[in-house]
Structure formats: structure tokens, C-alpha cells
Short mmCIF file of C-alpha atoms and ligand atoms in Angstrom, two decimals:
data_model
loop_
_atom_site.label_atom_id
_atom_site.label_comp_id
_atom_site.label_asym_id
_atom_site.label_seq_id
_atom_site.Cartn_x
_atom_site.Cartn_y
_atom_site.Cartn_z
CA MET V 1 -18.36 15.36 4.06
CA GLY V 2 -18.25 19.09 4.07
CA HIS V 3 -17.81 19.64 7.83
CA ASP V 4 -14.77 17.03 8.00
CA PRO V 5 -11.51 18.43 9.25
CA HIS V 6 -8.89 18.84 6.50
CA PRO V 7 -5.37 17.41 6.89
CA PRO V 8 -2.57 19.61 7.82
CA ALA V 9 -1.65 21.96 4.75
CA GLU V 10 2.01 20.71 5.65
CA ALA V 11 1.11 17.36 4.82
CA LEU V 12 -0.74 18.03 1.37
CA THR V 13 2.41 20.33 0.20
CA CYS V 14 4.73 17.45 1.24
CA LEU V 15 2.74 15.04 -0.98
CA GLY V 16 2.03 17.19 -3.70
CA ASP V 17 4.92 16.09 -5.81
CA ARG V 18 4.31 12.58 -5.29
CA LEU V 19 0.75 12.28 -5.78
CA GLY V 20 0.36 15.12 -8.58
CA GLY V 21 -2.51 17.38 -8.75
CA PRO V 22 -5.35 18.02 -8.01
CA ILE V 23 -5.31 16.08 -4.70
CA SER V 24 -8.36 15.20 -2.46
CA ALA V 25 -8.84 14.00 1.06
CA ARG V 26 -11.12 11.74 2.79
CA LEU V 27 -11.37 11.35 6.63
CA VAL V 28 -11.07 7.73 7.36
CA SER V 29 -10.49 7.54 11.21
CA ASP V 30 -11.18 9.96 13.86
CA ARG V 31 -10.98 8.38 17.39
CA ARG V 32 -9.01 9.07 20.64
CA GLY V 33 -7.57 12.45 19.60
CA SER V 34 -5.94 11.16 16.31
CA ARG V 35 -7.22 11.36 12.78
CA ALA V 36 -6.38 9.76 9.42
CA TRP V 37 -7.06 10.53 6.02
CA LYS V 38 -6.91 9.16 2.65
CA VAL V 39 -5.27 11.62 0.32
CA ARG V 40 -5.53 10.96 -3.28
CA GLY V 41 -4.02 12.35 -6.46
CA PRO V 42 -3.53 11.42 -10.12
CA ARG V 43 -0.41 9.45 -9.29
CA GLY V 44 -1.27 7.53 -6.29
CA ALA V 45 -2.74 7.63 -2.68
CA ALA V 46 -1.35 8.21 0.83
CA ALA V 47 -2.57 7.86 4.42
CA VAL V 48 -1.92 11.11 6.50
CA LYS V 49 -2.23 10.99 10.34
CA ALA V 50 -2.43 13.77 12.82
CA ASN V 51 -3.48 14.77 16.20
CA ALA V 52 -6.67 16.46 16.55
CA PRO V 53 -6.29 19.92 17.80
CA GLY V 54 -7.31 20.79 21.35
CA GLY V 55 -8.30 16.98 21.75
CA GLY V 56 -8.56 15.79 25.32
CA GLU V 57 -5.43 13.38 24.85
CA ARG V 58 -2.57 15.74 24.91
CA ASP V 59 -0.13 12.92 24.24
CA LYS V 60 -1.47 12.41 20.72
CA ALA V 61 1.09 14.94 19.04
CA ALA V 62 3.98 13.23 20.91
CA GLU V 63 2.65 10.02 19.94
CA THR V 64 2.39 11.03 16.19
CA ALA V 65 5.86 12.12 16.36
CA GLN V 66 7.16 8.90 18.22
CA GLU V 67 5.40 7.09 15.29
CA ASP V 68 7.47 9.02 12.84
CA ARG V 69 10.65 8.17 14.82
CA HIS V 70 9.77 4.40 14.99
CA LEU V 71 9.24 4.54 11.04
CA ARG V 72 12.62 5.98 10.70
CA ALA V 73 14.37 3.43 12.89
CA LEU V 74 12.39 0.35 11.50
CA THR V 75 13.00 1.44 8.05
CA ALA V 76 16.86 1.92 8.61
CA ALA V 77 16.70 -1.72 10.26
CA GLY V 78 15.03 -3.08 7.00
CA ALA V 79 11.97 -4.04 8.96
CA VAL V 80 9.59 -1.58 7.10
CA GLY V 81 9.78 -1.05 3.60
CA ALA V 82 11.88 1.85 2.32
CA GLY V 83 9.14 3.52 0.56
CA TYR V 84 6.41 3.27 3.29
CA ARG V 85 7.09 6.70 5.23
CA LEU V 86 6.52 9.55 2.98
CA GLY V 87 7.12 12.43 5.26
CA GLY V 88 6.22 13.96 8.66
CA GLY V 89 6.62 17.14 10.83
CA THR V 90 4.65 19.78 12.84
CA TRP V 91 1.83 21.94 11.85
CA ASP V 92 0.30 24.51 14.04
CA ALA V 93 -1.83 22.16 16.27
CA GLY V 94 0.81 19.29 16.69
CA GLN V 95 2.35 16.85 14.48
CA TRP V 96 1.46 14.89 11.20
CA LEU V 97 2.72 11.70 9.53
CA ALA V 98 2.41 10.69 5.86
CA VAL V 99 2.69 6.96 4.70
CA GLU V 100 1.87 5.08 1.77
CA TRP V 101 -1.81 4.16 1.17
CA VAL V 102 -2.44 0.26 2.03
CA GLU V 103 -5.32 -1.06 -0.07
CA GLY V 104 -7.12 -3.49 2.05
CA ALA V 105 -10.04 -4.30 4.20
CA LEU V 106 -9.94 -4.19 8.23
CA LEU V 107 -9.66 -7.85 9.87
CA TRP V 108 -13.18 -7.65 11.06
CA HIS V 109 -14.87 -7.06 7.56
CA ALA V 110 -12.41 -9.61 5.75
CA LEU V 111 -13.35 -12.37 8.19
CA ALA V 112 -17.01 -11.79 8.07
CA PRO V 113 -17.96 -14.54 5.66
CA ALA V 114 -15.87 -16.65 7.76
CA ARG V 115 -17.88 -16.11 11.02
CA GLU V 116 -21.13 -17.45 9.26
CA ALA V 117 -22.01 -21.07 10.06
CA ASP V 118 -21.70 -21.97 6.48
CA GLY V 119 -18.20 -20.34 5.93
CA ASP V 120 -16.52 -23.64 5.85
CA THR V 121 -15.50 -23.60 2.15
CA PRO V 122 -11.92 -24.11 0.62
CA ALA V 123 -11.43 -20.53 -0.25
CA LEU V 124 -12.39 -19.32 3.43
CA ARG V 125 -10.02 -21.88 4.89
CA ALA V 126 -7.20 -20.58 2.72
CA LEU V 127 -8.01 -16.99 3.55
CA LEU V 128 -7.82 -17.67 7.42
CA LEU V 129 -4.46 -19.52 7.15
CA THR V 130 -2.97 -16.85 4.70
CA VAL V 131 -4.11 -13.99 7.09
CA ALA V 132 -2.48 -15.62 10.05
CA ARG V 133 0.76 -16.73 8.21
CA THR V 134 1.31 -13.27 6.34
CA TRP V 135 0.44 -11.39 9.67
CA ALA V 136 2.92 -13.36 11.32
CA ALA V 137 5.28 -13.03 8.73
CA ALA V 138 5.14 -9.14 9.03
CA LEU V 139 5.47 -9.19 12.74
CA SER V 140 8.52 -11.55 12.41
CA GLY V 141 10.44 -8.94 10.44
CA LEU V 142 9.98 -6.43 13.42
CA HIS V 143 10.96 -9.10 15.90
CA GLU V 144 14.02 -10.04 14.43
CA ALA V 145 15.03 -6.56 13.96
CA GLY V 146 14.72 -6.12 17.83
CA TRP V 147 11.27 -4.51 17.97
CA ALA V 148 7.63 -5.30 19.01
CA HIS V 149 4.66 -3.85 17.31
CA ALA V 150 2.81 -3.65 20.69
CA ASP V 151 -0.51 -2.88 19.39
CA VAL V 152 -1.57 -5.79 17.36
CA GLN V 153 -5.17 -5.63 16.97
CA PRO V 154 -7.99 -5.81 14.29
CA THR V 155 -7.73 -2.16 13.25
CA ASN V 156 -3.98 -2.32 12.71
CA THR V 157 -3.82 -4.52 10.13
CA LEU V 158 -5.20 -4.39 6.42
CA ILE V 159 -6.23 -7.63 4.45
CA THR V 160 -6.21 -7.81 0.71
CA GLY V 161 -8.76 -9.93 -1.10
CA THR V 162 -6.54 -13.00 -1.06
CA GLY V 163 -5.95 -12.65 2.52
CA THR V 164 -2.44 -10.90 2.79
CA ALA V 165 -2.04 -8.94 5.80
CA THR V 166 -0.20 -5.60 6.26
CA VAL V 167 0.63 -4.08 9.37
CA ILE V 168 0.16 -0.48 10.01
CA ASP V 169 0.35 1.93 13.12
CA TYR V 170 3.73 1.62 14.63
CA ALA V 171 2.95 4.47 17.25
CA LEU V 172 3.26 2.44 20.29
CA ALA V 173 6.00 -0.13 19.07
CA CYS V 174 8.85 -0.96 21.45
CA GLY V 175 12.22 -1.11 20.40
CA PRO V 176 15.68 -0.29 21.31
CA ALA V 177 16.03 2.09 24.38
CA ASP V 178 14.62 5.70 23.18
CA PRO V 179 15.01 8.38 25.83
CA LEU V 180 12.16 10.23 24.21
CA ARG V 181 9.72 7.45 24.05
CA LEU V 182 6.17 7.80 25.79
CA PRO V 183 6.08 5.39 28.45
CA TYR V 184 3.95 2.27 27.02
CA ARG V 185 0.99 1.53 29.16
CA GLY V 186 -0.62 -1.08 26.91
CA ALA V 187 -2.99 -0.49 23.87
CA LEU V 188 -6.38 -1.91 23.04
CA VAL V 189 -7.37 -4.08 26.26
CA HIS V 190 -9.02 -6.76 24.26
CA THR V 191 -5.91 -7.87 22.52
CA LEU V 192 -3.45 -7.33 25.40
CA ALA V 193 -1.12 -10.31 26.38
CA PRO V 194 -1.52 -11.40 30.29
CA GLU V 195 2.09 -10.68 31.05
CA VAL V 196 1.71 -7.09 29.79
CA ALA V 197 -1.51 -6.86 31.68
CA GLY V 198 0.28 -8.04 34.92
CA ARG V 199 3.08 -5.51 34.50
CA LEU V 200 0.52 -2.68 34.14
CA LEU V 201 -1.22 -3.62 37.27
CA ALA V 202 2.06 -3.91 39.09
CA THR V 203 3.73 -0.54 38.01
CA ALA V 204 2.84 3.16 38.22
CA ASP V 205 1.04 4.92 35.34
CA ASP V 206 4.25 6.67 34.46
CA HIS V 207 6.44 3.54 34.24
CA HIS V 208 7.29 2.22 30.78
CA VAL V 209 6.53 -1.51 30.34
CA GLN V 210 8.65 -2.87 27.53
CA ALA V 211 6.61 -5.17 25.21
CA ALA V 212 8.23 -7.99 23.75
CA PRO V 213 7.54 -10.31 20.77
CA PRO V 214 5.56 -12.91 22.42
CA SER V 215 2.97 -10.26 23.46
CA ASP V 216 2.52 -9.46 19.72
CA VAL V 217 2.05 -13.21 19.06
CA TRP V 218 -0.75 -13.26 21.93
CA GLY V 219 -2.36 -10.15 20.06
CA LEU V 220 -2.28 -11.88 16.90
CA GLY V 221 -4.06 -15.02 18.37
CA ALA V 222 -6.69 -12.53 20.12
CA SER V 223 -7.40 -10.77 17.01
CA LEU V 224 -7.92 -13.92 15.02
CA PHE V 225 -10.13 -15.38 17.92
CA TRP V 226 -12.08 -12.23 18.00
CA CYS V 227 -12.69 -11.72 14.26
CA TRP V 228 -13.45 -15.47 13.47
CA THR V 229 -15.85 -16.17 16.33
CA GLY V 230 -17.28 -12.86 16.90
CA ARG V 231 -16.13 -13.09 20.73
CA ARG V 232 -13.28 -11.40 22.45
CA PRO V 233 -10.96 -14.24 23.96
CA ILE V 234 -11.16 -13.12 27.54
CA ARG V 235 -14.56 -12.68 29.52
CA TYR V 236 -15.22 -9.31 31.22
CA GLU V 237 -18.29 -6.82 31.14
CA SER V 238 -17.75 -4.02 28.84
CA ASP V 239 -18.29 -1.45 31.76
CA ALA V 240 -15.96 -3.44 34.09
CA PRO V 241 -13.39 -1.11 35.78
CA PHE V 242 -10.18 -1.24 33.64
CA ASN V 243 -8.07 -2.72 36.39
CA ASP V 244 -10.61 -5.51 36.76
CA LYS V 245 -10.35 -6.20 33.03
CA LEU V 246 -6.49 -6.19 33.35
CA GLY V 247 -6.86 -8.80 36.29
CA ARG V 248 -8.90 -11.05 34.06
CA ILE V 249 -6.40 -10.73 31.07
CA ALA V 250 -3.58 -11.31 33.52
CA SER V 251 -5.02 -14.71 34.41
CA GLY V 252 -4.64 -15.72 30.69
CA ASP V 253 -8.03 -17.43 31.01
CA ALA V 254 -9.38 -17.25 27.59
CA LEU V 255 -12.63 -18.54 26.20
CA ASP V 256 -12.67 -22.27 24.92
CA LEU V 257 -12.32 -21.80 21.29
CA ALA V 258 -14.13 -25.03 20.36
CA ALA V 259 -17.11 -23.69 22.11
CA GLU V 260 -16.83 -20.38 20.23
CA ARG V 261 -15.93 -21.11 16.77
CA PRO V 262 -18.38 -20.94 13.91
CA TRP V 263 -17.13 -24.24 12.38
CA SER V 264 -14.48 -26.66 13.11
CA PHE V 265 -11.08 -25.96 11.24
CA PRO V 266 -8.26 -27.87 13.58
CA GLU V 267 -5.40 -26.36 11.62
CA PHE V 268 -6.39 -22.69 12.22
CA GLU V 269 -7.75 -23.55 15.67
CA GLU V 270 -4.22 -24.86 16.63
CA ILE V 271 -2.43 -21.46 15.57
CA ILE V 272 -4.95 -19.45 17.82
CA THR V 273 -4.73 -21.93 20.68
CA ALA V 274 -0.71 -21.86 20.44
CA CYS V 275 -0.79 -17.89 20.12
CA LEU V 276 -3.06 -17.92 23.42
CA THR V 277 -0.62 -19.60 25.63
CA THR V 278 -0.41 -17.93 28.82
CA ASN V 279 3.41 -18.40 29.32
CA PRO V 280 4.86 -16.22 26.74
CA ALA V 281 8.16 -18.36 26.81
CA LEU V 282 5.79 -21.12 25.48
CA ARG V 283 4.11 -19.34 22.63
CA PRO V 284 5.45 -20.09 19.11
CA SER V 285 7.51 -17.40 17.43
CA ALA V 286 5.98 -15.29 14.74
CA ARG V 287 8.71 -16.82 12.32
CA ALA V 288 7.43 -20.52 13.04
CA LEU V 289 3.76 -19.41 12.66
CA ALA V 290 4.64 -17.53 9.23
CA ILE V 291 6.45 -20.80 7.97
CA GLY V 292 3.19 -22.85 9.03
N1 ADP T 301 -1.31 3.36 5.56
C1 ADP T 301 -2.60 3.16 5.60
N2 ADP T 301 -3.33 2.73 4.67
C2 ADP T 301 -4.67 2.44 4.71
N3 ADP T 301 -5.40 2.94 5.77
C3 ADP T 301 -4.79 3.39 6.69
C4 ADP T 301 -3.39 3.84 6.95
N4 ADP T 301 -3.10 3.99 7.91
C5 ADP T 301 -4.06 4.24 8.70
N5 ADP T 301 -5.20 3.94 7.88
C6 ADP T 301 -6.75 3.87 8.48
O1 ADP T 301 -6.81 4.83 9.60
C7 ADP T 301 -7.08 4.04 10.64
C8 ADP T 301 -6.42 4.68 11.99
O2 ADP T 301 -4.84 4.62 11.65
P1 ADP T 301 -4.02 4.01 12.63
O3 ADP T 301 -2.55 4.09 12.08
O4 ADP T 301 -4.24 2.79 13.21
O5 ADP T 301 -4.01 5.26 13.72
P2 ADP T 301 -4.72 5.19 15.28
O6 ADP T 301 -5.02 3.87 15.64
O7 ADP T 301 -3.78 5.98 16.27
O8 ADP T 301 -5.90 6.08 15.14
C9 ADP T 301 -6.58 2.64 10.47
O9 ADP T 301 -7.31 1.72 11.27
C10 ADP T 301 -7.09 2.48 9.05
O10 ADP T 301 -8.35 2.13 8.92
MG1 MG T 302 -4.30 2.08 15.00
#
């Protein structure tokens, strides 16, 4: 790991009191111009995010600053725990943000045993329902505070061994009007809701499309579909032009879950199918899904 970039010194200084010393940092993610590290000390661990210097994507520093603003607002609204945001600020190449480290596996890994043909066990059934309900509960807190997460997808939730989901990555969230915000132009395409895809196709690249709670519910269903079946819910070639993918998504024409599932689990299938209702007004609320 000797060649890995280090987190900004400002972030380490900020975390020093909290984590104690010595502290160590491990790069855990480096993609699309944004990096994340696990920073650990004798008294605990934190996640530090920062834009990659000189990265091709200029807006990543602005996006990190935006996530910091979102976390402050969501904390004030009670939708994110008071201790989650640990610090944030500028460094010589941009912007950094520190949050509590969330222990857990990425959804794809957490659901790996449930993707197997012999995955139909009481423990894995319980895991799938707990993931769906706790993820929906986390989203309902945002929704009831007037926000949508707007990037609900498998790498933005972490799953404990018993299936409790914790939502991370509030960079693109859509809430009360904010004159500083970057226009929202969708996030990961594979979990994008049809109504968002349709608005993206109909508007210019610099036009802000406000994502709403039902789009998060689609993202939840799309993520569960993908990580349980191994297939993304809408069919398109990976190298298809972006607007063609958006067009397919805007049609809302998802694959048949019954044909793709590794084994039959009607209660879980109903959740996914309800989330993937094309008309956003007819999707269940996150609160209703959380209650089960
Ligand atoms: N608070 C956290 N706890 C544990 N892991 C995290 C945390 N924040 C980020 N990560 C890890 O870093 C990855 C990237 O972070 P994320 O906030 O999703 O940023 P981005 O998608 O903009 O790169 C996540 O998918 C996760 O693996
Ligand atoms: Mg992310």
C-alpha cells in the first residue's frame, strides 16, 4: 500500500483528538475523482472522503463540500445521527469530509450466499427481509425530513452480519432549495428511477432535476433485485449510449423477477416488485416498507 495516496493532513489533525494516536489510514475507495480512507486510532475509526487532486472530474471538490452541507442540514433535521459528521473543510487540492466509520459489508457481498441456488434457509430469508426493512427505515427518516437520498445503490449502504443496513454517501441528496447546490443529473444509472431518467432526457445538462422519495424507493428495489438475482433490473448493453440506457429505464420495463430469482421467496419478491412500480405515485412509501 506504500504508493497509496494519503488523506489530507487537515483531516488527520481534526481526527487526532477523537481517535488518539498513533493513527493509520487505509485507502478503501478511489473512483470517479473521489477517494475514501478508513482512518483508525486507539480510540476508534472514521471514514475520510476527499476529491482526488487534478482529477478529471472538477466538480468532485464541490460535491464533497455539498455533502458536508447536506450532513449539517440532515443532522439539524434529526435525519442523520448527531455524531455521524466528524468534520470537514478545505485542503490544498480541494475539500475533505470526515464521518463515523460504519462497520459492515457492501450489499453485493452481504447477499452473496442468498444468490446461490441453495440459499433458501431461514437465516438468509431473515437477512433479506431485515436488509429491506432497515434500509427502508433509514430512507424514511430522510423522506420525512423533506429529503431524498438520490443515490440509493449497492455501494451506498453497509450491512451488518444480522442484516441491518446503514445508508452512507449523502453527496447528491435532494432537499430544501439550496442556491449553492450542483444540479442533480442522476447517479448510478443501474438503480435510477424511470421518472428521473425521463426528466434527464427531457432537460439540459445544467438543469437541476429534484429527486423525490419515490425515486429512492425504486433505487432500493433495483438494488435488492440486482444483488439477489445477480442481474440489473433493466436490460441494456453495458456499452450502449447513455441516453439509450436512460430511454430503456424511462420505460420502467424491468426484467421478470420470477424468471431471475435464485429461489422462490414471495414475501421478499413482493417488496421488490412493489418498489419497481413504474408509476412513482403507486410505489409504497419507505415507511410502509420499513414496517413490513
Ligand atoms: N462512513 C463509512 N463507513 C464505512 N465505509 C465507508 C464510509 N463512507 C464511505 N465508505 C466506503 O467508501 C466507499 C466510497 O464512499 P462514498 O461515500 O460512497 O463516496 P463516493 O461514492 O462518492 O466515492 C463506500 O462505498 C464505502 O465502501
Ligand atoms: Mg457512493
